[in-house]
Structure formats: C-alpha cells, structure tokens
Amino acid sequence: MKKWLLGGLTFLALVLVGCQSQPPAEKPADKPATAAAEKPARDPKVIEEIRATLAQHDKALGEKNLDALMDTYINDPETVALGTSNGELWVGPENIRNAYSEIFKDYDPNTLDVKCDWKTGQHLGDMAWLAAICKAKDSLKGKARQYELNVSAAMLKQNGKWRFAMLHMSNPPASSAPAAADTPKAGGE
C-alpha cells in the first residue's frame, strides 16, 4: 500500500523530464486546425518550474522531510492522494501528511531507484498532468524490494509555484502487465 507513494512520487520528476523535452508536433498544412486536435505549445520556463517542484518532492521523500514534501502539494482541503485499494484515499493536507508519516516508516532513506518505461504529460496555463508506468527498487531494514507502479498526477500553480492537486499511484496486478508490443508509446518519449 505505502510503497506506491514512495516510489511513484519520486519518479514524477523522471516523468516530466522525459515527456516535456520534445518540441510540439507541427500541424499538417493541408488540414484545417481544430482546437480539440491541437496540443498547446510547451513553455520551457514552465517545464523547469514543474521539474523544480518534482525535484523538491524527490529530495524531501528521500530525506523523509515532511515539511518540504508537503510544500509540493497545494494547500486546499480537496487535495487528493490515492493508492491501489479503496481504503487508500487521503483528502486534504492533514490526511496526506499523516499518510506520509506512516509511509516514512516503510523504507530506508536514500535507497530508491526508479526507471519509467513509459511516460507522458502536458501543461496548459496553470494546470499540468503527468502519467507514467515505472519499475522501482528500494530497501526496508536493508532488505531489497522491487515493485511496479502506475502513476498519474494533476498539478496547479499556487502562489507562483507548481504543486500537486491530485496524485494517484497504484501497484498493478502482475497478470495485468501488457506485453512490450502492447505498451502504448507516448508522443513525449
């Protein structure tokens, strides 16, 4: 339950690094442009701001610095963190803080290693979304662990800084993993 949050949050930084570095695709000249079909242009300044928040979260998670970690979430009673099962729901900063306090008990600091095989994301105005499928390794009391995570998040810009409004991480069942040929390719890989 708790390993989803530990691993997943750390690689949100990896998600954005990989998915935001390509230039936007060009529109075909012979087709009319429609608002629904066009992707907004990616602003490198915004991408760097989002990366800074993700890096702060990653560092705070590794160091078990609860105050710095909570600074990466918006301060709103409807902020949400979700896990795999129905019981893994934390709404509001206080509940999310309490969840991280428990999660901090479940891993050794500075042992997380994450690789995201698929990732994507986008920003528009003061909103951004991210998604990734990742493999993670860490340790608990010196015993190595490996697990996979599905990660999705929504971010908002609050008081001049990008923060999480929603974060969802889950451990997929082993039987649900698609074959490599079946895994969708993101435009931002």
Coordinates of C-alpha atoms in Angstrom, one line a residue:
M1 CA 0.0 0.0 0.0
K2 CA 2.6 2.5 1.0
K3 CA 5.3 1.7 -1.4
W4 CA 3.2 3.1 -4.3
L5 CA 3.5 6.6 -2.8
L6 CA 7.2 6.3 -2.0
G7 CA 8.3 5.1 -5.4
G8 CA 5.7 6.9 -7.5
L9 CA 6.2 10.4 -6.2
T10 CA 9.9 10.2 -6.8
F11 CA 9.7 9.4 -10.4
L12 CA 7.3 12.1 -11.3
A13 CA 10.4 14.1 -11.8
L14 CA 11.5 11.4 -14.3
V15 CA 8.2 11.6 -16.0
L16 CA 8.3 15.2 -16.7
V17 CA 12.0 15.2 -17.7
G18 CA 11.3 12.6 -20.4
C19 CA 8.0 13.8 -21.7
Q20 CA 8.4 17.5 -21.9
S21 CA 11.7 17.8 -23.8
Q22 CA 10.4 17.4 -27.4
P23 CA 9.1 20.3 -29.4
P24 CA 5.4 20.3 -30.2
A25 CA 4.4 18.5 -33.4
E26 CA 3.8 20.6 -36.5
K27 CA 0.3 20.8 -37.9
P28 CA -0.1 19.4 -41.4
A29 CA -0.5 22.3 -43.9
D30 CA -3.4 20.7 -45.8
K31 CA -5.7 20.0 -42.9
P32 CA -7.7 22.6 -41.0
A33 CA -6.7 23.2 -37.4
T34 CA -9.2 22.4 -34.7
A35 CA -8.9 23.3 -31.1
A36 CA -9.5 19.7 -29.9
A37 CA -6.8 18.3 -32.2
E38 CA -4.0 20.7 -31.4
K39 CA -1.6 20.3 -28.4
P40 CA -0.7 23.5 -26.7
A41 CA 2.9 24.7 -27.1
R42 CA 5.2 23.6 -24.2
D43 CA 6.9 26.5 -22.5
P44 CA 10.4 25.6 -21.3
K45 CA 10.2 28.0 -18.4
V46 CA 7.0 26.2 -17.1
I47 CA 8.6 22.8 -17.6
E48 CA 11.6 23.9 -15.5
E49 CA 9.3 25.2 -12.8
I50 CA 7.5 21.9 -12.7
R51 CA 10.7 20.0 -12.6
A52 CA 11.9 22.1 -9.6
T53 CA 8.8 21.1 -7.7
L54 CA 9.3 17.4 -8.6
A55 CA 12.9 17.6 -7.6
Q56 CA 11.9 19.1 -4.2
H57 CA 9.4 16.3 -3.7
D58 CA 12.0 13.7 -4.6
K59 CA 14.6 15.1 -2.3
A60 CA 12.2 15.5 0.6
L61 CA 10.9 12.0 0.2
G62 CA 14.4 10.5 0.2
E63 CA 15.3 12.6 3.3
K64 CA 12.0 12.0 5.0
N65 CA 11.5 15.7 5.3
L66 CA 7.7 16.0 5.8
D67 CA 7.5 19.8 5.7
A68 CA 9.4 20.1 2.4
L69 CA 7.4 17.3 1.0
M70 CA 4.1 18.8 1.9
D71 CA 5.2 22.1 0.3
T72 CA 4.9 20.3 -3.0
Y73 CA 1.1 19.9 -2.5
I74 CA -1.5 22.7 -2.9
N75 CA -2.9 23.9 0.4
D76 CA -6.5 23.0 -0.2
P77 CA -9.0 20.8 1.7
E78 CA -9.8 18.9 -1.6
T79 CA -6.2 18.0 -2.4
V80 CA -6.1 14.2 -3.1
A81 CA -3.7 11.3 -2.9
L82 CA -4.9 7.9 -4.0
G83 CA -3.4 4.4 -3.9
T84 CA -4.4 1.0 -5.2
S85 CA -7.3 -0.1 -3.0
N86 CA -10.5 1.6 -1.9
G87 CA -9.1 2.4 1.5
E88 CA -6.0 4.2 0.1
L89 CA -7.6 7.6 -0.1
W90 CA -6.2 10.7 1.6
V91 CA -8.1 14.0 1.2
G92 CA -6.7 17.3 2.5
P93 CA -3.2 18.3 3.6
E94 CA -3.6 16.9 7.1
N95 CA -4.6 13.4 5.9
I96 CA -1.9 13.4 3.2
R97 CA 0.7 14.5 5.9
N98 CA -0.4 11.6 8.2
A99 CA -0.2 9.1 5.3
Y100 CA 3.4 10.2 4.5
S101 CA 4.3 10.0 8.2
E102 CA 3.3 6.3 8.0
I103 CA 4.9 5.7 4.7
F104 CA 8.2 7.1 6.0
K105 CA 8.3 4.0 8.3
D106 CA 8.2 1.6 5.4
Y107 CA 11.6 2.2 3.7
D108 CA 15.2 3.0 4.3
P109 CA 16.1 6.6 3.4
N110 CA 18.0 7.3 0.1
T111 CA 17.6 3.7 -1.3
L112 CA 15.1 4.4 -4.1
D113 CA 16.0 3.7 -7.7
V114 CA 13.3 4.2 -10.4
K115 CA 13.1 3.6 -14.1
C116 CA 10.0 4.7 -16.1
D117 CA 9.5 2.8 -19.3
W118 CA 6.5 4.9 -20.4
K119 CA 5.7 8.5 -19.5
T120 CA 3.8 11.5 -20.8
G121 CA 2.4 14.8 -19.7
Q122 CA 1.3 18.3 -20.7
H123 CA 0.7 21.7 -19.2
L124 CA -1.9 24.4 -20.1
G125 CA -2.0 27.7 -18.3
D126 CA -1.8 27.0 -14.6
M127 CA -2.6 23.3 -14.9
A128 CA -0.5 20.2 -15.7
W129 CA -1.0 16.5 -15.8
L130 CA 1.5 13.6 -15.7
A131 CA 1.4 9.8 -16.2
A132 CA 4.0 7.0 -16.1
I133 CA 4.5 3.3 -15.8
C134 CA 7.6 2.6 -13.7
K135 CA 9.7 -0.1 -12.1
A136 CA 11.2 0.7 -8.6
K137 CA 13.7 -0.7 -6.2
D138 CA 14.4 0.3 -2.6
S139 CA 15.1 -1.4 0.7
L140 CA 13.4 -1.8 4.1
K141 CA 15.7 -2.5 7.0
G142 CA 18.4 -3.5 4.5
K143 CA 16.2 -6.0 2.6
A144 CA 15.8 -5.2 -1.1
R145 CA 12.4 -4.7 -2.6
Q146 CA 11.2 -4.4 -6.3
Y147 CA 7.8 -3.3 -7.5
E148 CA 6.0 -1.6 -10.3
L149 CA 3.8 1.5 -10.2
N150 CA 1.3 3.2 -12.3
V151 CA 1.4 7.0 -11.6
S152 CA -0.9 9.9 -12.6
A153 CA -1.0 13.4 -11.2
A154 CA -2.5 16.8 -11.7
M155 CA -0.6 19.9 -10.7
L156 CA -1.7 23.5 -10.3
K157 CA 0.3 26.7 -9.9
Q158 CA -0.5 28.2 -6.5
N159 CA 1.2 31.3 -5.1
G160 CA 3.7 31.3 -8.0
K161 CA 4.7 27.6 -7.5
W162 CA 3.6 24.4 -9.2
R163 CA 2.1 21.9 -6.7
F164 CA 0.2 18.6 -6.7
A165 CA -3.6 18.9 -6.6
M166 CA -4.0 15.2 -7.2
L167 CA -1.6 12.2 -7.1
H168 CA -2.6 8.6 -7.8
M169 CA -0.2 5.7 -7.6
S170 CA -1.0 2.1 -7.7
N171 CA 0.7 -1.3 -7.9
P172 CA -0.7 -3.1 -11.0
P173 CA -1.5 -6.8 -10.6
A174 CA 1.3 -9.0 -12.1
S175 CA -1.1 -10.6 -14.5
S176 CA -2.2 -7.2 -16.0
A177 CA 1.2 -6.1 -17.4
P178 CA 0.9 -5.7 -21.2
A179 CA 3.5 -7.3 -23.5
A180 CA 6.1 -4.8 -24.7
A181 CA 4.5 -4.7 -28.1
D182 CA 1.2 -3.8 -26.5
T183 CA 2.5 -0.9 -24.4
P184 CA 1.3 2.4 -25.9
K185 CA 4.0 4.9 -27.0
A186 CA 3.7 8.4 -25.7
G187 CA 4.3 11.3 -28.1
G188 CA 6.7 12.8 -25.5
E189 CA 9.0 9.9 -25.0

